[in-house]
Coordinates of C-alpha atoms in Angstrom, one line a residue:
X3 CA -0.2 13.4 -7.6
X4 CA -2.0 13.2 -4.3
X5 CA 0.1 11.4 -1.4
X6 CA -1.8 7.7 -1.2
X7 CA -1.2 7.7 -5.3
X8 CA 2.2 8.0 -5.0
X9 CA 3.1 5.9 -2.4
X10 CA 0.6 3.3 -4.3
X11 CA 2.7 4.0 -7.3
X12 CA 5.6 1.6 -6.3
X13 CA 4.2 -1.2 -5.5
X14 CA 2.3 -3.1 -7.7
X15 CA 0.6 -6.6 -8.7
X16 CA 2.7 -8.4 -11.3
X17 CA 2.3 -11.9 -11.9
X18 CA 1.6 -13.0 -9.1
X19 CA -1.8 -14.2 -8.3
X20 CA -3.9 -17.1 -7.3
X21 CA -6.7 -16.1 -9.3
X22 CA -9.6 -18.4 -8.0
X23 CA -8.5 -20.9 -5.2
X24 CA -11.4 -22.9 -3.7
X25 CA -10.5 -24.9 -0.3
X26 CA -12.6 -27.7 1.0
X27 CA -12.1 -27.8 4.8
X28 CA -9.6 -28.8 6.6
X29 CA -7.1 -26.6 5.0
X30 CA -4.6 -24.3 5.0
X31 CA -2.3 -21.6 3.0
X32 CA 1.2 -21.0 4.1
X33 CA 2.3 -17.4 2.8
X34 CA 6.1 -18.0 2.5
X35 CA 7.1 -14.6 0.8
X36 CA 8.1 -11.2 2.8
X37 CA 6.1 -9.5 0.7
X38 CA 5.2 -5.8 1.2
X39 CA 1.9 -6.0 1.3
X40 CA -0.7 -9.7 0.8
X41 CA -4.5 -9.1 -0.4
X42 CA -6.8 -11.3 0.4
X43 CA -10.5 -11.5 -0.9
X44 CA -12.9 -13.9 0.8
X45 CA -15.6 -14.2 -1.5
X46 CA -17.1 -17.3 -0.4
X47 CA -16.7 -19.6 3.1
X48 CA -14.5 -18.1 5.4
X49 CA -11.0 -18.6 7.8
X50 CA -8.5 -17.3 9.7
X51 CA -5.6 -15.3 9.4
X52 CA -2.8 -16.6 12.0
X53 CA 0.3 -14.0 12.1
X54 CA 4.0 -15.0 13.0
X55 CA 3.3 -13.0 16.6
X56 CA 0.2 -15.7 17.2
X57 CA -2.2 -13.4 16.8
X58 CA -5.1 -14.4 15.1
X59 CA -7.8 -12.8 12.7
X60 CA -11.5 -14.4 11.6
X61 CA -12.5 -13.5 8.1
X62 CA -15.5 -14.4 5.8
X63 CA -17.1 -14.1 3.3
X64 CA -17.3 -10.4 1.8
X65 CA -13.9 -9.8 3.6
X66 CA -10.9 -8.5 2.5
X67 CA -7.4 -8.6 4.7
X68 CA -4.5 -6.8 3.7
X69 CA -1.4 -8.0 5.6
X70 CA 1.8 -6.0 5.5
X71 CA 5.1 -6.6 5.6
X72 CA 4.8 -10.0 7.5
X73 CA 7.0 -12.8 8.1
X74 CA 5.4 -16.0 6.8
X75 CA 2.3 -16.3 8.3
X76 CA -1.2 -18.8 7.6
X77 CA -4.5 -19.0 6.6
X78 CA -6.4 -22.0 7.2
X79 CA -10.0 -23.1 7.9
X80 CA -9.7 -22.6 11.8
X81 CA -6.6 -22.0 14.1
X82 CA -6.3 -25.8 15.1
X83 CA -5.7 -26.9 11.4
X84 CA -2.5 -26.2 11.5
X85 CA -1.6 -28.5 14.1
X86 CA -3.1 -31.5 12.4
X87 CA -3.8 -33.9 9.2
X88 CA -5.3 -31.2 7.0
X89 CA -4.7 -30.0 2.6
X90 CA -1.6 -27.8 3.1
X91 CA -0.7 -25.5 0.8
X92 CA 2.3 -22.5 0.5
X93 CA 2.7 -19.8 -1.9
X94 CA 5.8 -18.2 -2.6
X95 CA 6.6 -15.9 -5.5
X96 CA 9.4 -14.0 -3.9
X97 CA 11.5 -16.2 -1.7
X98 CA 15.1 -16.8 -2.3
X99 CA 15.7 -18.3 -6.1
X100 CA 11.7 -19.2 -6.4
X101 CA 10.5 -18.2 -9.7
X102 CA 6.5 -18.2 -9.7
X103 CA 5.8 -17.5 -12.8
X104 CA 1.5 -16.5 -13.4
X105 CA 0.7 -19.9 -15.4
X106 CA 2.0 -21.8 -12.0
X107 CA -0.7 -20.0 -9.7
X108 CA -3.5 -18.4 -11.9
X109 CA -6.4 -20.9 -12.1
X110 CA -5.4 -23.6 -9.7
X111 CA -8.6 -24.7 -7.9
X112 CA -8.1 -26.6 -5.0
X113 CA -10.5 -29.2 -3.5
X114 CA -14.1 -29.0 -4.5
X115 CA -16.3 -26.4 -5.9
X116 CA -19.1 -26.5 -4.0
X117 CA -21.2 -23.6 -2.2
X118 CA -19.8 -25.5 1.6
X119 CA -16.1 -24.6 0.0
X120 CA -14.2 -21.2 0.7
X121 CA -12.9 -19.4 -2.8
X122 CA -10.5 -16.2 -2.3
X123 CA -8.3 -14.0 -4.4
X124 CA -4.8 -13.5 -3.2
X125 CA -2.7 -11.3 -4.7
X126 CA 1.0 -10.2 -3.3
X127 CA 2.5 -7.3 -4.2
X128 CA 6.0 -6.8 -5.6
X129 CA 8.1 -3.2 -4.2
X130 CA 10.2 -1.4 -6.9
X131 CA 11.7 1.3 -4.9
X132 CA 11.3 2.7 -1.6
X133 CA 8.6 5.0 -2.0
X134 CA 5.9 2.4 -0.8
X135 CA 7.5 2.7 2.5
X136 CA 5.8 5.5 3.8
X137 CA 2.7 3.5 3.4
X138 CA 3.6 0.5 5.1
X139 CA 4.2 2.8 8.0
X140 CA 1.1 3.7 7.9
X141 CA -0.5 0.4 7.9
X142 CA -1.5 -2.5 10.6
X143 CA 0.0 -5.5 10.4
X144 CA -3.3 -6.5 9.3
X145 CA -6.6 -5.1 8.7
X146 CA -9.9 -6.1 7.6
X147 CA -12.5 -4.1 4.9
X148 CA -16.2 -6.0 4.3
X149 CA -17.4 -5.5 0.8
X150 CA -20.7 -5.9 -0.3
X151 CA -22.0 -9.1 -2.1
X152 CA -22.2 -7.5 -5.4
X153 CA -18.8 -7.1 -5.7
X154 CA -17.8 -10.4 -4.8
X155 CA -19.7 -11.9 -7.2
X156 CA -18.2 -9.3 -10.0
X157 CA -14.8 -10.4 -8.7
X158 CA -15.2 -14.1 -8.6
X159 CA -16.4 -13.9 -12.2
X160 CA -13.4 -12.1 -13.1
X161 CA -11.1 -14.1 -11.3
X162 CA -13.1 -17.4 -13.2
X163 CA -12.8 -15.7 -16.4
X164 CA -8.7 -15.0 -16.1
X165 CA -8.1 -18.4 -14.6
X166 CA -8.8 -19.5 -18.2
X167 CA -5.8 -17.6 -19.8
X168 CA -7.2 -16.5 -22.3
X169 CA -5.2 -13.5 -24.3
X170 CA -4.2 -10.7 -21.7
X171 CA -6.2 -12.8 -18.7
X172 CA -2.5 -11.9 -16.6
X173 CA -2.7 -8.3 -17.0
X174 CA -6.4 -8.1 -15.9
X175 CA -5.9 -10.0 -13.2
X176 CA -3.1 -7.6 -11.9
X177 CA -4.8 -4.3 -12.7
X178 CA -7.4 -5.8 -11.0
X179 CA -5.2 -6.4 -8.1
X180 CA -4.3 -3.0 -7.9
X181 CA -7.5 -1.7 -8.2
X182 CA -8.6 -3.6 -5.6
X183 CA -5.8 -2.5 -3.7
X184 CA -6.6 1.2 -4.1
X185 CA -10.4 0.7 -2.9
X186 CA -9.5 -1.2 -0.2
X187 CA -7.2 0.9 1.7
X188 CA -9.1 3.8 0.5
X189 CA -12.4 2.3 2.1
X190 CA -9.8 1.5 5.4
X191 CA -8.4 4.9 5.5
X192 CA -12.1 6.5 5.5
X193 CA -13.3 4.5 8.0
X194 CA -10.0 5.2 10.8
X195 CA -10.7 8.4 11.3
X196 CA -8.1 9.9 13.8
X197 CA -5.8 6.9 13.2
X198 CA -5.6 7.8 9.5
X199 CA -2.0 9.1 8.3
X200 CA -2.4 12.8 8.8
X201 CA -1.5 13.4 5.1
X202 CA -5.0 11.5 4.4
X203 CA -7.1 13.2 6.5
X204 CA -5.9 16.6 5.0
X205 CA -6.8 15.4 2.0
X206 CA -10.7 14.7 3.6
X207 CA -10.6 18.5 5.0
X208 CA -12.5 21.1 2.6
X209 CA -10.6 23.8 3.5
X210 CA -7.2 21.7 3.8
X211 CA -7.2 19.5 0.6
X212 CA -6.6 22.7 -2.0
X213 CA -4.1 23.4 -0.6
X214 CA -2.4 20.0 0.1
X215 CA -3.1 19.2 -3.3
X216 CA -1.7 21.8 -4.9
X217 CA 1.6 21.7 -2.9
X218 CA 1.6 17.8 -4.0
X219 CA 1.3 18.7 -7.9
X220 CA 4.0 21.0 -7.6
X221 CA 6.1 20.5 -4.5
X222 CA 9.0 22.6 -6.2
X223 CA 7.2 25.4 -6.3
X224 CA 8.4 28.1 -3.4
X225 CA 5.6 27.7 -1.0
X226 CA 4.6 30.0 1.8
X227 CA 2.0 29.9 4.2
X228 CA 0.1 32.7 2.5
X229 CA -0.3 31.2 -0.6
X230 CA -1.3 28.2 1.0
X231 CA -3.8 29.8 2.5
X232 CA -4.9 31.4 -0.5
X233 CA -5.3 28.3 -2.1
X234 CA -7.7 27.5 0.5
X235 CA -9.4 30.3 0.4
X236 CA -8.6 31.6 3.9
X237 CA -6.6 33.8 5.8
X238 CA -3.5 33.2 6.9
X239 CA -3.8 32.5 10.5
X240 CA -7.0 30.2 10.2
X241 CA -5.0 28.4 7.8
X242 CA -2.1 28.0 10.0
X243 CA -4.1 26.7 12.9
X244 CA -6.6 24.6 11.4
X245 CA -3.5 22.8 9.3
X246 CA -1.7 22.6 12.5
X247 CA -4.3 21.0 14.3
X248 CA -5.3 18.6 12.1
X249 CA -2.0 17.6 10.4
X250 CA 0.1 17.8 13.9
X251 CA 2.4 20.0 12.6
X252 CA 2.9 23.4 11.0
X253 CA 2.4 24.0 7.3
X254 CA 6.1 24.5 6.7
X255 CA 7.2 22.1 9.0
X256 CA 4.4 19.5 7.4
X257 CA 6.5 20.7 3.4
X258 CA 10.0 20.1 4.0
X259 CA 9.2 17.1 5.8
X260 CA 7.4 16.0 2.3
X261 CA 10.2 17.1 0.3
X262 CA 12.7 15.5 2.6
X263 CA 11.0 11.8 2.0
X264 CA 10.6 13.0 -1.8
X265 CA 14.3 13.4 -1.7
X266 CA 15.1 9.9 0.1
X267 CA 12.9 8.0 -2.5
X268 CA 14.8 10.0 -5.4
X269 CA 17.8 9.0 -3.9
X270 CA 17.1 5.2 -3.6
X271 CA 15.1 4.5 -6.8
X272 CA 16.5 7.2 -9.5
X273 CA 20.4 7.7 -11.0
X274 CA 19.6 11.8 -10.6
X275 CA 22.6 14.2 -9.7
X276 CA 21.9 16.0 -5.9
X277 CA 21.6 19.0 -7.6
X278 CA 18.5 17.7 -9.6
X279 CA 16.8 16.1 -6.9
X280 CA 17.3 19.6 -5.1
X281 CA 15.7 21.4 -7.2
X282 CA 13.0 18.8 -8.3
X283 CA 11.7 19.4 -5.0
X284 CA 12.0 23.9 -3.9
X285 CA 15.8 24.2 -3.8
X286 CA 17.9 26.1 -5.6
X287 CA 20.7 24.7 -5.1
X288 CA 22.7 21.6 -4.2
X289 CA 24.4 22.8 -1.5
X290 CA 21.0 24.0 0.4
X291 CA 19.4 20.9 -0.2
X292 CA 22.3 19.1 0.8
X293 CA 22.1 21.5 3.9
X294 CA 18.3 20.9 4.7
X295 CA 18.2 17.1 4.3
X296 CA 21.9 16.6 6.6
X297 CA 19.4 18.3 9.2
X298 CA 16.2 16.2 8.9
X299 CA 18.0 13.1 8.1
X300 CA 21.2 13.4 9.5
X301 CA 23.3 11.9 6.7
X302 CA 24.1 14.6 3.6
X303 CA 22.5 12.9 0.1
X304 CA 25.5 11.7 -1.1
X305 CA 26.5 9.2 2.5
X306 CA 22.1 8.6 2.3
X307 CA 22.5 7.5 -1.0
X308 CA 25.5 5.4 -0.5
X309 CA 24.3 3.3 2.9
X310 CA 20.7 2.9 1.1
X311 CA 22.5 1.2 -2.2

């Protein structure tokens, strides 16, 4: 599994959606849950994103914000809303004892749907685990992708066609969330260049993402530079310096620090022994494992494991 799929793979759209919301100015959208990550899919009018820190983002139509790991923050027609008489509105799914159950949220449609009216697809995304953290990390507290006008229409009459619930409307809405999701930070990634995660732009490098890949399918397997290298089909040395200089660290430096966050999300989010997570990801043994990851992390497994539950 490449890198971005399996930090993707705990975190996911369930139930929670405001499948078709259309705003007649003046408005506004409290987002009350912590949630990891909040997707946001202008497909017609336009607003502005207003973060705990004050700072503020325009987006319109065609735009899609992704805001992670915020406090609660806004959306509203324009910045000054929010300090006067406007249609307020809060969701949140996650909060404290709230229960937001699909049927609550999917197909409200507030104010008046006319072609002067803003319509967006929210989605918030629920974290099982810790291996989504990586990501996150990654990640601005918000950023911004324009889609084309084609696939806002698509997604508007998708969104329209779930808000009905209909038979399996929820589940289409949320694997459309994550699809979404994917695309969008993919699109994001692509277009960062040097301020993508390193592990991404490997991924982008011919002679780089054989290797990377294979490592990634099979990160137990007892790597060494030279088969690295032959997986991408050069020698040795150019291997070692092109992955060097484009990852900003050394092959085997770049591994164990892979397996060492494979290990911590093992740790957290599975009931496996240290000796199996050991050698799910090169090591033999527990007590080398337990050595390498006291040195990277500098708690053994067991203490890590302990403090994290």
């Amino acid at each position: 599994m490449d890198p971005l799929s399996s930090l993707l793979s705990g975190i996911r759209a369930e139930g929670s959606v405001v499948s078709h919301a259309v705003l007649t100015a003046p408005w506004s959208i409290r987002f009350a849950d912590d949630a990891p990550l909040t997707m946001i899919s202008v497909l017609r009018g336009g607003g502005t994103l207003v973060l705990p820190d004050g700072t503020e983002r325009a987006v319109g139509a065609g735009d899609t914000a992704v805001v992670s790991r915020s406090a609660p923050f806004h959306l509203a027609d324009r910045p000054a809303t929010v300090r006067g008489p406007h249609a307020a509105y809060e969701i949140a799914c996650f909060t404290g004892d709230t229960e937001c159950a699909a049927e609550e949220l999917g197909g409200i449609r507030w104010g008046a749907d006319s072609q002067e009216a803003t319509v967006l697809i929210v989605g918030a995304y629920r974290a099982s685990g810790h291996r989504h953290e990586r990501l996150l990390r990654a990640l601005p507290p918000v950023l911004v992708v324009k889609e084309d006008a084609e696939a806002c229409a698509w997604l508007e009459a998708v969104a329209v066609d779930a808000s009905r619930l209909s038979a399996g409307s929820q589940a289409l809405m949320d694997r459309l969330l994550d699809w979404s999701l994917v695309c969008t930070l993919r699109n994001w990634f692509d277009g960062a260049g040097a301020d993508a995660p390193s592990w991404y732009r490997g991924l982008a490098d011919p002679v780089l993402a054989p290797a990377l890949q294979a490592f990634h399918d099979r990160p137990a397997e007892a790597w060494t530079v030279a088969s690295l290298a032959a997986r991408a089909g050069v020698s040795r040395a150019l291997f070692a310096k092109r992955f060097t200089r484009l990852m900003g660290r050394p092959p085997l430096a770049y591994l164990t620090q892979c397996r060492m966050d494979e290990a911590e999300a093992l740790l957290t989010d599975t009931d496996l022994s240290i000796a199996q997570i050991g050698r799910s990801i090169g090591y033999a043994d527990a007590f080398g494992f337990s050595a390498a990851f006291k040195r990277h992390k500098g708690l053994s497994p067991r203490t890590f494991r302990t403090a994290a539950a």
